[in-house]
Short mmCIF file of C-alpha atoms in Angstrom, two decimals:
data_model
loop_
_atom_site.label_atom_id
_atom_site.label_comp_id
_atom_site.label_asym_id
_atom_site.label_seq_id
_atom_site.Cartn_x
_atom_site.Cartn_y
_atom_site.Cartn_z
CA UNK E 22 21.19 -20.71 -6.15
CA UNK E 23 17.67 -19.93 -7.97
CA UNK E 24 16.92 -17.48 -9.96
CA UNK E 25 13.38 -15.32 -10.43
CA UNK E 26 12.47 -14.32 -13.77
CA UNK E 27 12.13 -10.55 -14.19
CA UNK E 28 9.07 -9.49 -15.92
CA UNK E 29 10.52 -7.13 -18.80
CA UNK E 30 8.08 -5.41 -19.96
CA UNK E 31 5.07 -6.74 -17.54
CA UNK E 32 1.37 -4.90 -18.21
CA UNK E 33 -0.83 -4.81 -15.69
CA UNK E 34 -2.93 -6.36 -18.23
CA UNK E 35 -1.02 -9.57 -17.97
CA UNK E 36 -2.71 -10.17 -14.34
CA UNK E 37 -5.81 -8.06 -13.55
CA UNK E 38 -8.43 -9.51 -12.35
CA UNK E 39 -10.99 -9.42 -15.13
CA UNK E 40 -13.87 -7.98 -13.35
CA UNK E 41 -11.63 -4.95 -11.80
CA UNK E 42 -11.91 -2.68 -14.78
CA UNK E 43 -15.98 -2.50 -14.69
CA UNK E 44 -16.42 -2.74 -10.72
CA UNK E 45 -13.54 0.21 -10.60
CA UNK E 46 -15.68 2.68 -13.39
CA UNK E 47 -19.11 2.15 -11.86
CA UNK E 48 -17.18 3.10 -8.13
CA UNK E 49 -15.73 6.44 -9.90
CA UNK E 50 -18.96 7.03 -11.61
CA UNK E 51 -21.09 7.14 -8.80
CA UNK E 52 -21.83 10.28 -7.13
CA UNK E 53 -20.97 9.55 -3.82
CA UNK E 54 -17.96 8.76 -4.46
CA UNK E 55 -17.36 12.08 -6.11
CA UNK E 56 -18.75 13.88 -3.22
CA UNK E 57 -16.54 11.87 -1.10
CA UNK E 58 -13.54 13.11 -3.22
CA UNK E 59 -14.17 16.45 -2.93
CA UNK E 60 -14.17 16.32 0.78
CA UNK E 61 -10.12 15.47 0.53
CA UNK E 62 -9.39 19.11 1.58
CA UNK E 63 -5.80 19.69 2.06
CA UNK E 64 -6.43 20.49 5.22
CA UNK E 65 -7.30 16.77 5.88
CA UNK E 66 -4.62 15.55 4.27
CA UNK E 67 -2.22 17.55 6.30
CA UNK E 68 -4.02 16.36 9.60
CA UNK E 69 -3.71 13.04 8.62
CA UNK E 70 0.03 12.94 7.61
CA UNK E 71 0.98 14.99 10.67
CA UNK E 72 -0.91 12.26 13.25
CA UNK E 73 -0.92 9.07 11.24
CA UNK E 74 2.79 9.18 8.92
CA UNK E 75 4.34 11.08 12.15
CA UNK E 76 4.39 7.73 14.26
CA UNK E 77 6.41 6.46 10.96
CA UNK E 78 10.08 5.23 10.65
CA UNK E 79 11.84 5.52 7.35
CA UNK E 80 14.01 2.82 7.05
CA UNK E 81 17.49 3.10 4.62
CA UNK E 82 20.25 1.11 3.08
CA UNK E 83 21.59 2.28 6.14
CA UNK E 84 19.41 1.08 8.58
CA UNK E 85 17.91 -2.10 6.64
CA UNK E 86 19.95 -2.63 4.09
CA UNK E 87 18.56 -6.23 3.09
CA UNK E 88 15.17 -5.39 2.99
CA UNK E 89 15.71 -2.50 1.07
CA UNK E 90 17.37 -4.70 -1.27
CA UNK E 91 14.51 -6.83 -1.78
CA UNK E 92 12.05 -4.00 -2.10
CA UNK E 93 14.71 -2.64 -4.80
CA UNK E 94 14.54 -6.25 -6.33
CA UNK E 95 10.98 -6.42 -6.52
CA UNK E 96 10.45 -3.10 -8.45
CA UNK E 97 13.37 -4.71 -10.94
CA UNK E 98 11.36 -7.90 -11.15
CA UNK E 99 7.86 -6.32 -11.80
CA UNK E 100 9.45 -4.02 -14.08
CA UNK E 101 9.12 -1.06 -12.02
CA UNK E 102 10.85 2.03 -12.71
CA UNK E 103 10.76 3.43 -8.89
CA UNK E 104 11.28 2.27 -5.96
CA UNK E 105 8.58 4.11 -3.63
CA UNK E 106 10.06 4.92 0.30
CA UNK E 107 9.10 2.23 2.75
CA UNK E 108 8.40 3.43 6.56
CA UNK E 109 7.49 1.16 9.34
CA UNK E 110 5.11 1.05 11.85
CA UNK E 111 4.73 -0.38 15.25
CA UNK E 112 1.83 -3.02 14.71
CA UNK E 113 1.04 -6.46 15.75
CA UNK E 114 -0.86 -6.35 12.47
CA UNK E 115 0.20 -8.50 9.21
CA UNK E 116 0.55 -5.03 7.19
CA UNK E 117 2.93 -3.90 4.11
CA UNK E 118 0.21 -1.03 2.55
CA UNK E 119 1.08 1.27 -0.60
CA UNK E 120 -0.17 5.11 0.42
CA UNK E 121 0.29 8.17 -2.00
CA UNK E 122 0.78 11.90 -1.18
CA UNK E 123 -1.75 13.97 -3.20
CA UNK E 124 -2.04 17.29 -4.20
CA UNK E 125 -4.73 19.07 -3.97
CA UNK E 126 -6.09 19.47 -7.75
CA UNK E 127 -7.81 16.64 -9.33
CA UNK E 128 -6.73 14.84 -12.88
CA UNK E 129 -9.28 13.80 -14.94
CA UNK E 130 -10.01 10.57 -14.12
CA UNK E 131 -11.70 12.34 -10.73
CA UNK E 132 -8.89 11.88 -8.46
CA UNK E 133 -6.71 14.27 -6.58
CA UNK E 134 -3.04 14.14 -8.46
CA UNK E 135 -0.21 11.65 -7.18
CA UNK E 136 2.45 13.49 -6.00
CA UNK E 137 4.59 10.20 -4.59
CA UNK E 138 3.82 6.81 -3.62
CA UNK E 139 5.39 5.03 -0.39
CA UNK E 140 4.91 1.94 1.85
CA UNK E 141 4.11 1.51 4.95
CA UNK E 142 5.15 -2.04 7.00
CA UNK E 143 4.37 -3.34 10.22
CA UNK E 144 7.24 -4.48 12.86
CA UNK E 145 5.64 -7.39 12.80
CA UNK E 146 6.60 -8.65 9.36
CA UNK E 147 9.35 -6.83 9.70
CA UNK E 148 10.57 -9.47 12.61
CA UNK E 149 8.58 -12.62 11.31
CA UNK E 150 8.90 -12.68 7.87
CA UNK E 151 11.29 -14.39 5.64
CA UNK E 152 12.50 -13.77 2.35
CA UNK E 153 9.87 -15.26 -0.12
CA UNK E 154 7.18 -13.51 2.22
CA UNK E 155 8.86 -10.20 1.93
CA UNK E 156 9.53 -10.33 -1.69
CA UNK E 157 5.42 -12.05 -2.26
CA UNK E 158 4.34 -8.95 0.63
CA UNK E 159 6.03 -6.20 -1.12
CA UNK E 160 4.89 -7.51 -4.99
CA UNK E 161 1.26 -7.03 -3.69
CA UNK E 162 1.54 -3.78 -2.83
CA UNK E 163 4.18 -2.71 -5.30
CA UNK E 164 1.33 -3.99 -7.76
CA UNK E 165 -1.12 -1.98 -6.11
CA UNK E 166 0.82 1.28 -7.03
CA UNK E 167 1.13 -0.19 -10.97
CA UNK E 168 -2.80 -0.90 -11.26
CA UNK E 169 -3.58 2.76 -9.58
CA UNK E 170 -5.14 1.17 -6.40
CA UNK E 171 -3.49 3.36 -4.33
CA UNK E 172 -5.54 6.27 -5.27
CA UNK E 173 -8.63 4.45 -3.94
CA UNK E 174 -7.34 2.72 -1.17
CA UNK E 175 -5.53 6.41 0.12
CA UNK E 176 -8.59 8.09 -0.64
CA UNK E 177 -10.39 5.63 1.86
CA UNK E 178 -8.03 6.13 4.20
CA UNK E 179 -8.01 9.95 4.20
CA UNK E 180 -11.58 9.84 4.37
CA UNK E 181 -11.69 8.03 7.67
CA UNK E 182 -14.70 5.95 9.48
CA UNK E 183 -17.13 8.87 10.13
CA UNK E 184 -17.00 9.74 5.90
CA UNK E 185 -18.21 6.11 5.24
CA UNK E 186 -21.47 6.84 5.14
CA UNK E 187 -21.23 8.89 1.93
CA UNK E 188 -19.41 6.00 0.14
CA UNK E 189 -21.84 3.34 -2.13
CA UNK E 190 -20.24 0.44 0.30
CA UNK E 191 -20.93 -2.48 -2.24
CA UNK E 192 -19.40 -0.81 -4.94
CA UNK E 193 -16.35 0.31 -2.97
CA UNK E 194 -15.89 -2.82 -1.24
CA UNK E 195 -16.66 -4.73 -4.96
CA UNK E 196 -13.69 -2.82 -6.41
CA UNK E 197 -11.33 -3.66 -3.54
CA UNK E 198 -11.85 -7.13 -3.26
CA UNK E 199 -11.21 -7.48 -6.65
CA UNK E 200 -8.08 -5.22 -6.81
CA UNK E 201 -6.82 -7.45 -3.67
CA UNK E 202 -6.98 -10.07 -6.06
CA UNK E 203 -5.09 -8.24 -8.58
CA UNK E 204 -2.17 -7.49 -6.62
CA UNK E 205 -2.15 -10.91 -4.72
CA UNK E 206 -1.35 -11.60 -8.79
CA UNK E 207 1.28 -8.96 -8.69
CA UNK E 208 2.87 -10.62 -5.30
CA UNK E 209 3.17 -13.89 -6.50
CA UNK E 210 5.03 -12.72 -9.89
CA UNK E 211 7.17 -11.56 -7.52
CA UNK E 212 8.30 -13.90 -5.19
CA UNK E 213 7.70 -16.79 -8.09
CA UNK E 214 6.20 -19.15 -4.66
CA UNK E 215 3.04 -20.11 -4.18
CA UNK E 216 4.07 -21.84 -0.94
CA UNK E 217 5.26 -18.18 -0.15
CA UNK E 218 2.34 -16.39 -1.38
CA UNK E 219 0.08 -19.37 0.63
CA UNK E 220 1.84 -19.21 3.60
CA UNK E 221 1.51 -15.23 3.80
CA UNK E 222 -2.68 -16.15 3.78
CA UNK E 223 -2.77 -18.92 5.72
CA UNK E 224 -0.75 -16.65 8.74
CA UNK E 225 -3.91 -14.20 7.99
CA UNK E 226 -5.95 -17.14 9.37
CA UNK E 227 -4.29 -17.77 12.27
CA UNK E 228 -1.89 -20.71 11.04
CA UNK E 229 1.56 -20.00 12.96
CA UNK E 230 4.74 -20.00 10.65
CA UNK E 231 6.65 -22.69 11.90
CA UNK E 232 3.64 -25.21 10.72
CA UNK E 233 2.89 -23.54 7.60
CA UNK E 234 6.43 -23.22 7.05
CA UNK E 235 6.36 -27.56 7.43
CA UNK E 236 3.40 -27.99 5.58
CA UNK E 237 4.28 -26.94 2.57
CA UNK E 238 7.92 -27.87 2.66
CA UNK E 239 7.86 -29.07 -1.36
CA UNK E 240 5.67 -28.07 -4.21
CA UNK E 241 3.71 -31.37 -4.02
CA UNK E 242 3.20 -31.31 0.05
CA UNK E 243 1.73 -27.38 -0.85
CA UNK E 244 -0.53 -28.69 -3.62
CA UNK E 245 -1.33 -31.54 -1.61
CA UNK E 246 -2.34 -29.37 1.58
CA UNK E 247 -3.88 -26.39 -0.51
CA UNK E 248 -6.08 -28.64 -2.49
CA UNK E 249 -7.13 -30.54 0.36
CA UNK E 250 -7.68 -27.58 2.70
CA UNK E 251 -9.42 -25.50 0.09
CA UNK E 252 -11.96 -28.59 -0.76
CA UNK E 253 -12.64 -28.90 2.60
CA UNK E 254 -13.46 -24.73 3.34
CA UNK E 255 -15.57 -24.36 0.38
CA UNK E 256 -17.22 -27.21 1.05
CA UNK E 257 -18.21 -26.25 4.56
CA UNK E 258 -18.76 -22.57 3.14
CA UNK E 259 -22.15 -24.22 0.80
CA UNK E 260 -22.83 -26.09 3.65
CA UNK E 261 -23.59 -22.62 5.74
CA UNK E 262 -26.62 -21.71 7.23
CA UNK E 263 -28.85 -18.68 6.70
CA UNK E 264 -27.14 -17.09 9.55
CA UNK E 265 -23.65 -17.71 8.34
CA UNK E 266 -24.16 -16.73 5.43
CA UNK E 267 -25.79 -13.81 6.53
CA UNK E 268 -22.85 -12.55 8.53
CA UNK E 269 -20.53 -13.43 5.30
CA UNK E 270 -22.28 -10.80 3.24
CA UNK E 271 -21.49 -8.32 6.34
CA UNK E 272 -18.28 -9.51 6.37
CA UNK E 273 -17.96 -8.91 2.01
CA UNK E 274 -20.03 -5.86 2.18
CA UNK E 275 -18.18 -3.70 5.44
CA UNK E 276 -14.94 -5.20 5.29
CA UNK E 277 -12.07 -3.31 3.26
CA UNK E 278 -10.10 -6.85 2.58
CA UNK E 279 -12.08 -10.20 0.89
CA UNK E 280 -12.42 -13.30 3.32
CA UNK E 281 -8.84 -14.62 3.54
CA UNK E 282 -9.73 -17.96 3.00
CA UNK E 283 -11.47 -16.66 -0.42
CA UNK E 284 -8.60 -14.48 -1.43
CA UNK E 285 -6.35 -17.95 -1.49
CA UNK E 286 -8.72 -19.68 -3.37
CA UNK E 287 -8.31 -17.11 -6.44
CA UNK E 288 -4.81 -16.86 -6.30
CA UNK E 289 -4.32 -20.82 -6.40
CA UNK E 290 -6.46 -21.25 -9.21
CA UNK E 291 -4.62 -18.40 -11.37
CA UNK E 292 -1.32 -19.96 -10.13
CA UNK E 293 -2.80 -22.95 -11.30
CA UNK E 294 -3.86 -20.90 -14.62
CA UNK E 295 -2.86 -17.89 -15.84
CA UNK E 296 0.46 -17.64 -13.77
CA UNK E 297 1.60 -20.93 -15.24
CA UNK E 298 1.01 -19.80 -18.68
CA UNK E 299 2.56 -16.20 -18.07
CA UNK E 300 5.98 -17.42 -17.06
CA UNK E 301 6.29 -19.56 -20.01
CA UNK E 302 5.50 -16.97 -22.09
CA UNK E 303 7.74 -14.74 -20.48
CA UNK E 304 10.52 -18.10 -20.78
CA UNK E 305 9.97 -17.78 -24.37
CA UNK E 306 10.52 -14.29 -25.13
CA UNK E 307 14.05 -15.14 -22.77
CA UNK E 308 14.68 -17.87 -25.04
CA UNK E 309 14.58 -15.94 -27.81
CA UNK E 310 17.01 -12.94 -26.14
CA UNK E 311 15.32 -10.96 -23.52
CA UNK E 312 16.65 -9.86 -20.33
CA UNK E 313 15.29 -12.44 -18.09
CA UNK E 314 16.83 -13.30 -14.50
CA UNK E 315 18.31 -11.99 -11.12
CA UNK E 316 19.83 -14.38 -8.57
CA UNK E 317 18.46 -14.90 -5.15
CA UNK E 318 19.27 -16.96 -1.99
CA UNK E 319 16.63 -20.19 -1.54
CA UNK E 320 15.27 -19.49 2.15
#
């Protein structure tokens, strides 16, 4: 039996991404984003929880009792105080997304006002993934509801694909990509495995889960692999062509999510980093008498 180390007291300080903070106030500065705001009528928001959160199902201790558990566990791990409701959806899609509900008057940080945040999961994990995946899946987006990403990333979602236009893309997209990599941060305190956390990308990419599940069987066969493999992509990635690298800046500037392959790369090298220097800080303040550990099953 392992244990994970709960996070008492955990900031979202202790893993932001450093640029988040800047690319996040030049997004809420710019006008179009305000304008883009003001469009959230309640009217949309009604329309969109009545056709997109009606195809929903809430699940319960009743109906899913062990995943509810680990959501419950990863809210005590990160130091959460709530435990937001988690619906699923029918999707072959790799998808466990924080939303909020929003009222209809703004705070002052130019947002509507969080009324309640939830998640919503695909079938597909659901079915396919295991433990550590669950527990790294729902840290992301539990830390996505602790940094205030949800606002945006609802917000964009409300809006929908005709609205984009009135968006500054490269400053939206900027802050995203960078808040992925916050709460990629926020999974991996979680589920306390990189070989988790890896093998939730890699799947991303297309690698099935039986063979990603084999390749990084120990700590030293993941190291082994994810140094390797990442040598070898960003390698080929400076070897790219004008036309490559053309479509890579599409890719950056229209998609909401960073280039898979890219996203890994930052989390290894803060698991390498930061992470590694985190938990030992965290084992110190243990040592010296803090609340520190809740028992889980190795998968």
């Amino acid at each position: 039996m392992e244990k994970r180390m709960i996070w008492k007291g955990l900031q979202v300080s202790d893993f932001i991404h450093p640029g988040e903070v800047e690319a996040r106030d030049a997004l809420i500065r710019s006008a179009a984003f305000q304008k883009a705001v003001s469009l959230l009528s309640g009217a949309s928001q009604m329309l969109n929880r009545t056709v997109v959160e009606g195809t929903y199902i809430q699940l319960s201790k009743e109906t899913a009792p062990r995943v509810i558990k680990i959501l419950e566990d990863v809210c005590r791990i990160l130091d959460w105080p709530s435990v937001p409701a988690l619906y699923v959806c029918r999707k072959m899609a790799q998808i466990v997304t924080p939303f909020c509900r929003m009222a209809e008057t703004s705070s002052g940080s130019g947002f509507p006002e969080t009324k309640e945040n939830y998640l919503v999961m695909s079938d597909y994990v659901l079915r396919n993934f295991d433990e550590d995946m669950l527990y790294y899946s729902f840290g992301n987006a539990v830390a996505m509801i602790m940094a205030g990403h949800v606002k945006i990333t609802t917000v964009a979602a409300y809006m929908g694909s005709s609205l984009w236009t009135a968006v500054p893309q490269m400053k939206f997209k900027q802050y995203l990509h960078m808040a992925d990599s916050t709460s990629d941060r926020g999974g991996l305190l979680a589920c306390q495995s990189m070989a988790a956390a890896a093998r939730c990308h890699l799947l991303e990419m297309g690698l099935p889960l039986g063979l990603s599940r084999r390749l990084l069987a120990t700590p030293r066969m993941m190291e082994d692999f994810l140094e390797q493999y990442l040598k070898e992509a960003l390698g080929e990635e400076r070897r790219m062509n004008g036309l490559n690298r053309a479509a890579r800046m599409w890719i950056d500037a229209t998609y909401m999510e960073g280039a898979a392959g890219g996203m890994l790369e930052e989390l290894y090298q803060w698991y390498r980093k930061g992470y590694r220097k985190l938990r030992e800080r965290y084992r110190e303040r243990i040592r010296q008498g803090g609340d520190g550990c809740v028992q889980r099953k190795t998968v």
